[in-house]
GROMACS .gro file of C-alpha atoms in nm:
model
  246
    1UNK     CA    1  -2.500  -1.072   0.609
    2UNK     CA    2  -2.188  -0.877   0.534
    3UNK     CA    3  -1.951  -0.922   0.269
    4UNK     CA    4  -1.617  -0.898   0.433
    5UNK     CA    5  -1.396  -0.856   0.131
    6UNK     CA    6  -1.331  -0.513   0.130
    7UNK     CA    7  -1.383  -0.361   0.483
    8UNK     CA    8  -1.164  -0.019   0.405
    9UNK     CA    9  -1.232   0.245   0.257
   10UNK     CA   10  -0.949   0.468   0.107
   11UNK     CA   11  -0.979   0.895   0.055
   12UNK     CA   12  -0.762   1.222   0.043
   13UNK     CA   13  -0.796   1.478   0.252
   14UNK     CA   14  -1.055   1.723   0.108
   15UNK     CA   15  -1.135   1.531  -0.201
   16UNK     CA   16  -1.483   1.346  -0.287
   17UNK     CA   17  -1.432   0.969  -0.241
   18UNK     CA   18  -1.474   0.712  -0.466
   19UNK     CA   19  -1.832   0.584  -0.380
   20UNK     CA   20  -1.830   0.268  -0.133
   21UNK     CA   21  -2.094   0.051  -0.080
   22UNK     CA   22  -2.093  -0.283   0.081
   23UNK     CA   23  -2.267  -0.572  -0.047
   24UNK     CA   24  -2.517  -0.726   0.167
   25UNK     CA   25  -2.728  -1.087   0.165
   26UNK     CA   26  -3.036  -1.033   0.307
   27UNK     CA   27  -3.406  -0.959   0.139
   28UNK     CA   28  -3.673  -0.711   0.127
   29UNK     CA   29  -3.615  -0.366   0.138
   30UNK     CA   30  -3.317  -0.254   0.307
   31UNK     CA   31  -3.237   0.019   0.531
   32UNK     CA   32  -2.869   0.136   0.623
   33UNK     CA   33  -2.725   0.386   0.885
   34UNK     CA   34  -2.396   0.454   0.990
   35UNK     CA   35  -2.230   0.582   1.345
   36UNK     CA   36  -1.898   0.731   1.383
   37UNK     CA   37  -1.844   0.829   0.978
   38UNK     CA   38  -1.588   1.144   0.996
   39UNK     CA   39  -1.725   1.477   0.937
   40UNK     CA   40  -1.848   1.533   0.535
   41UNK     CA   41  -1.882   1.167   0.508
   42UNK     CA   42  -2.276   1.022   0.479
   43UNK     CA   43  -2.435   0.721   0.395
   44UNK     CA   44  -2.746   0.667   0.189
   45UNK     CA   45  -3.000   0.529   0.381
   46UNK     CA   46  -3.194   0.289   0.105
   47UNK     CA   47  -2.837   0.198  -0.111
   48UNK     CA   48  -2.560   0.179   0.154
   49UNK     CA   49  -2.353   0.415  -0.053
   50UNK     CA   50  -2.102   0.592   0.123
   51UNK     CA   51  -1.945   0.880  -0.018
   52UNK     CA   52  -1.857   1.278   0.052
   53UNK     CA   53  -1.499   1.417   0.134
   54UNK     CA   54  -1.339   1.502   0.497
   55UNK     CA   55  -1.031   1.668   0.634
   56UNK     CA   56  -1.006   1.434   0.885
   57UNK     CA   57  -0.691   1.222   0.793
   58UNK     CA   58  -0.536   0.905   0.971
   59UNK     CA   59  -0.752   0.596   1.034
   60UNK     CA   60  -1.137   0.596   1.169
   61UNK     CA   61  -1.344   0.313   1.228
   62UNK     CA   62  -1.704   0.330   1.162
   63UNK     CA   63  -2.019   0.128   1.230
   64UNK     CA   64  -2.243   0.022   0.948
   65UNK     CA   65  -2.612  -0.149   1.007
   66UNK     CA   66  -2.849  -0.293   0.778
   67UNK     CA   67  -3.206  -0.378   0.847
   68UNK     CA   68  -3.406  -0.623   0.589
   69UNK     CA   69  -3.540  -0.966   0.587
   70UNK     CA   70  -3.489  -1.327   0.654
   71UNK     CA   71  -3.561  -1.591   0.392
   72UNK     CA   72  -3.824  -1.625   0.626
   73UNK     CA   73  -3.954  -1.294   0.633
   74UNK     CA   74  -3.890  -1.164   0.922
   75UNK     CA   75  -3.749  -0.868   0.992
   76UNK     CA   76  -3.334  -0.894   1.105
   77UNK     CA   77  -3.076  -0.639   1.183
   78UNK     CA   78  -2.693  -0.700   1.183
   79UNK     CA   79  -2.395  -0.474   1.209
   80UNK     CA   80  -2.009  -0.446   1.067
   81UNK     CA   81  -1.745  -0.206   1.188
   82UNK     CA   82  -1.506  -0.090   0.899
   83UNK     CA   83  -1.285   0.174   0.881
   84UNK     CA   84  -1.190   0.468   0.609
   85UNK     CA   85  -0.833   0.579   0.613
   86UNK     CA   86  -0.757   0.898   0.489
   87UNK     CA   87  -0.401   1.027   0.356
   88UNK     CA   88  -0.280   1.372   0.243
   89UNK     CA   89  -0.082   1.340  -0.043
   90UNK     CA   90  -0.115   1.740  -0.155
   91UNK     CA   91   0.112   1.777   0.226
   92UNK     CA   92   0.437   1.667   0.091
   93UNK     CA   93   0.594   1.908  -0.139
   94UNK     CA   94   0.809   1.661  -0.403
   95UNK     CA   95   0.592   1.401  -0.591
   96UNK     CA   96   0.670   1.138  -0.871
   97UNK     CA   97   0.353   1.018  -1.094
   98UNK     CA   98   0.470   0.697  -1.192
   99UNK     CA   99   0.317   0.463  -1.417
  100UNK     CA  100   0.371   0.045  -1.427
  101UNK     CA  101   0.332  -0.018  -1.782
  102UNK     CA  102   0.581  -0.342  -1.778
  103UNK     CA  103   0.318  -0.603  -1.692
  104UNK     CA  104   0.164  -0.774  -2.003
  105UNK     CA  105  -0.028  -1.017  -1.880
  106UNK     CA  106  -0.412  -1.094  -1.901
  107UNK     CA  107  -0.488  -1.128  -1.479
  108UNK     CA  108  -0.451  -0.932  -1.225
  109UNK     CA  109  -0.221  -0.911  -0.975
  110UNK     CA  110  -0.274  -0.836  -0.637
  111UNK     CA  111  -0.067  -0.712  -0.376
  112UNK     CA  112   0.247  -0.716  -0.626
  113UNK     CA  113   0.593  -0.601  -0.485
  114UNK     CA  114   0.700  -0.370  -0.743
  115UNK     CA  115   1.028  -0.234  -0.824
  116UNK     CA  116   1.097   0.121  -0.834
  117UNK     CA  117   1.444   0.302  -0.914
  118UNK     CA  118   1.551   0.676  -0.863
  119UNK     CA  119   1.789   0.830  -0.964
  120UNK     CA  120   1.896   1.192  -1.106
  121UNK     CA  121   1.841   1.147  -1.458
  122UNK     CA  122   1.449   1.103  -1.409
  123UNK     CA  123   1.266   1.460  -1.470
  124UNK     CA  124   1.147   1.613  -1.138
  125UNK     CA  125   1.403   1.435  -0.876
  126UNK     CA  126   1.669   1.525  -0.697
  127UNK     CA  127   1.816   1.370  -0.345
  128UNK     CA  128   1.839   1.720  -0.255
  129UNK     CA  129   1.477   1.754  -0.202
  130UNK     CA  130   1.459   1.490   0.061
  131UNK     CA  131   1.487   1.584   0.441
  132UNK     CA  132   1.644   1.249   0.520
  133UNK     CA  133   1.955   1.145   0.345
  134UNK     CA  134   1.859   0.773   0.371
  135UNK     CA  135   1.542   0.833   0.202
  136UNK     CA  136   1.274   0.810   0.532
  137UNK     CA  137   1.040   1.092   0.419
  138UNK     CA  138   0.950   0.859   0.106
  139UNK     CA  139   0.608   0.766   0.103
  140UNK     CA  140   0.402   0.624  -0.171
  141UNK     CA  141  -0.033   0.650  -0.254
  142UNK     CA  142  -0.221   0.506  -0.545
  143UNK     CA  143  -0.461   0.733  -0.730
  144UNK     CA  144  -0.750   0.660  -0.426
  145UNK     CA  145  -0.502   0.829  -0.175
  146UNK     CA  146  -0.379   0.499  -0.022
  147UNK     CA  147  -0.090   0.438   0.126
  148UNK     CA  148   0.133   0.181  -0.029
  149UNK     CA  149   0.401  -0.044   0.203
  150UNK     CA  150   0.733  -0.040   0.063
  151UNK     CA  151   1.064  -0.172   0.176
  152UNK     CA  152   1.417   0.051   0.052
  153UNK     CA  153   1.665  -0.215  -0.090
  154UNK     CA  154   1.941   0.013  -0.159
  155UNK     CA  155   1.910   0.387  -0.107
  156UNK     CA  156   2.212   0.547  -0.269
  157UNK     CA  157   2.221   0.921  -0.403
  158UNK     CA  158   2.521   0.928  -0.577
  159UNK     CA  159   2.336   0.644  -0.796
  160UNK     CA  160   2.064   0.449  -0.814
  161UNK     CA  161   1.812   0.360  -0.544
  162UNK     CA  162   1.579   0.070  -0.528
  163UNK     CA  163   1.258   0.054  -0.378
  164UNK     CA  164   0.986  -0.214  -0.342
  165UNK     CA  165   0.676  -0.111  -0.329
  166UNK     CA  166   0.361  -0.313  -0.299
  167UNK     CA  167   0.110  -0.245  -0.503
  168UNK     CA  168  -0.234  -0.339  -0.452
  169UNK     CA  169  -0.398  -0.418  -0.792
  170UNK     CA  170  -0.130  -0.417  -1.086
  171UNK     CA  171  -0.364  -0.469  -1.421
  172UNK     CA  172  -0.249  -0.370  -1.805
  173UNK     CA  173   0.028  -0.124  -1.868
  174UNK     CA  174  -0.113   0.174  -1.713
  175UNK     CA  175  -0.121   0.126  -1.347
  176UNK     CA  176  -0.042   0.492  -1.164
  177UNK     CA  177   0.104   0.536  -0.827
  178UNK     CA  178   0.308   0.833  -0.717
  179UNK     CA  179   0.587   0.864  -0.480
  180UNK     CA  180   0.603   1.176  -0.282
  181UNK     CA  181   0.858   1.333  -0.030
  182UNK     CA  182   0.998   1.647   0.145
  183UNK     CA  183   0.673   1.642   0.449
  184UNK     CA  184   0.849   1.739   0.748
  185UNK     CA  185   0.560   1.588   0.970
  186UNK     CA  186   0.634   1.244   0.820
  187UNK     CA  187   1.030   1.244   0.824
  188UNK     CA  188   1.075   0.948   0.953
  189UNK     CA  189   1.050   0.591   0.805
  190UNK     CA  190   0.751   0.452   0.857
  191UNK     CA  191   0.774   0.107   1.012
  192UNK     CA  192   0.665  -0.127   0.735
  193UNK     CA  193   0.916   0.011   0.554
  194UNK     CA  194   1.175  -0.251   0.760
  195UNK     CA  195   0.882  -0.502   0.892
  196UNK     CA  196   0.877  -0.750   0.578
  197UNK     CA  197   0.545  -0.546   0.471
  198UNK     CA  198   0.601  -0.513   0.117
  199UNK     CA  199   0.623  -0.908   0.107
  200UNK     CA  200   0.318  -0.985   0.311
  201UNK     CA  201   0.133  -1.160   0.021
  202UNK     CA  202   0.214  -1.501   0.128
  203UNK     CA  203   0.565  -1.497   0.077
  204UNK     CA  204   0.811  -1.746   0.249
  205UNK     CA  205   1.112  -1.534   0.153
  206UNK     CA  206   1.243  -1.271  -0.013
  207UNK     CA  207   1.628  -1.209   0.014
  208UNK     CA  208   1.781  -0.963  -0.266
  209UNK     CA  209   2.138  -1.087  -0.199
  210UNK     CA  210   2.306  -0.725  -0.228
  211UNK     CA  211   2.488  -0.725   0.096
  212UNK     CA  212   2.579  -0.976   0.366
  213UNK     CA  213   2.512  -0.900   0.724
  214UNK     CA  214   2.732  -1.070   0.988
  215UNK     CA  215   2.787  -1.375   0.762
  216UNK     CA  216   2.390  -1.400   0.661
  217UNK     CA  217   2.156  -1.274   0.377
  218UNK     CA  218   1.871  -1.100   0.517
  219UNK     CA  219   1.519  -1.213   0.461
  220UNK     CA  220   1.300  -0.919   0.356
  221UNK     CA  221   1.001  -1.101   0.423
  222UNK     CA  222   0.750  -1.152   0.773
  223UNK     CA  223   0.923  -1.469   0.771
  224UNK     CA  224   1.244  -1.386   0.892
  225UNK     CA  225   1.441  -1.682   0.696
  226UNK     CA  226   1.761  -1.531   0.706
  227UNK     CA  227   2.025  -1.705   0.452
  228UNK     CA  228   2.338  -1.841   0.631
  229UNK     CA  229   2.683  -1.796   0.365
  230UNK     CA  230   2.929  -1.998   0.295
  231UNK     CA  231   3.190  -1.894   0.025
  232UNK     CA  232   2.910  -1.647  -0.150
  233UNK     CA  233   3.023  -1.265  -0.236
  234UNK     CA  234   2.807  -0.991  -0.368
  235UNK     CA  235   2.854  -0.823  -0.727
  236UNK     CA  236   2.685  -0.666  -1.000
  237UNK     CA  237   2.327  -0.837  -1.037
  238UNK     CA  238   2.039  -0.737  -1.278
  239UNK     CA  239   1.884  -0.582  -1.047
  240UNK     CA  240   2.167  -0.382  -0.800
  241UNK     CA  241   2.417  -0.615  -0.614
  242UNK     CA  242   2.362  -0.974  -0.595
  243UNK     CA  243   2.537  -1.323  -0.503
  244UNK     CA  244   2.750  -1.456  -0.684
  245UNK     CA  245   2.771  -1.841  -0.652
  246UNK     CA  246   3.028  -2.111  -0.796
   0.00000   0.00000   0.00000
């Protein structure tokens, strides 16, 4: 009855959500209700639009049910649990807008890793303003307050750092995201930062080939496929370090 594509719906803390409704396949006239919503969130019984803000942040899973009709008929009722997660962006004190406007093409890409660089000469940032000297208080949200998986590649603040971060839709040259820092309650890296995360889209591997560890090149993906080398030194790549190869 349920269409399971999207079962997650995305807020901030405090601000009105972008409306969610599932779509359902079944006839006559329908008739939603939800249990276990967070506070200031509602459905609407004859649509199945959810919408409303909260201050409740973190994860919550919810219970939606539909009552309509059979091809039959007759009268059927069927539920789905989904869940809203809700983030506070406005509770970290440094923030970054930044906008992907590299990507020409005419689809859409989904679940992109995307590469994003610090360093001082970029308006608004400064190492200084991070609690963690490694970078561990880095988080990053796209404009519906989700929170976006990223790995660190290099985290240097005498130069430039590299971050992945995976983005969930990248479409046209004006995809925002922001990168925010500095929240005290959320000093500490996250663990798909170093989980292979960022490169859960199907990917076999993902090795950036910027430094050896004990005679391998780490796999950044799920996959673990660690690269075993033999004669191989790192250098200046195009993006960072990389491999250098006979």
């Amino acid at each position: 009855v349920f269409d399971l594509e999207n079962t997650t719906v995305y807020g901030k803390k405090g601000i009105a959500l972008n409306s969610f409704a599932t779509t359902v396949y079944t006839g006559g006239t329908k008739v939603f209700s939800a249990v276990g919503l967070p506070p200031g969130l509602s459905i609407n019984a004859a649509t199945g639009l959810i919408d409303g803000a909260t201050n409740v942040t973190g994860k919550t899973n919810f219970t939606i049910t539909v009552q309509g009709e059979n091809a039959n008929g007759e009268t059927r009722t069927s539920s789905q649990v989904f869940a809203v997660e809700v983030s506070d962006p406005s509770g970290y004190p440094s923030k970054l807008p930044i906008t992907i406007s590299g990507y020409t093409g005419s689809s859409t890409l989904t679940d992109f890793p995307v590469l994003v660089e610090f360093h001082t000469g970029i308006s608004g940032f400064s190492y200084n303003s991070f609690i963690s000297g490694v970078g561990a208080d880095l988080r990053f949200f796209d404009p519906d307050g989700r929170t976006l998986e990223y790995e660190i590649a290099d985290w240097n603040v005498t130069g430039r750092s590299l971050v992945w971060v995976e983005v969930p839709e990248v479409n046209g040259t004006s995809t925002a995201i922001t990168a925010n820092w500095g929240n005290s309650a959320d000093a500490d890296a996250p663990a798909y930062s170093t989980d292979g995360s960022a490169w859960s889209n199907g990917y076999h591997g993902a090795w950036h080939f910027n430094k050896i560890v004990s005679g391998y090149f780490m796999d950044s993906s799920p996959k673990n496929n660690h690269g075993t080398v033999t004669g191989s030194v790192t250098g200046a790549g195009r993006v960072g370090n990389a491999a250098l190869f006979d």
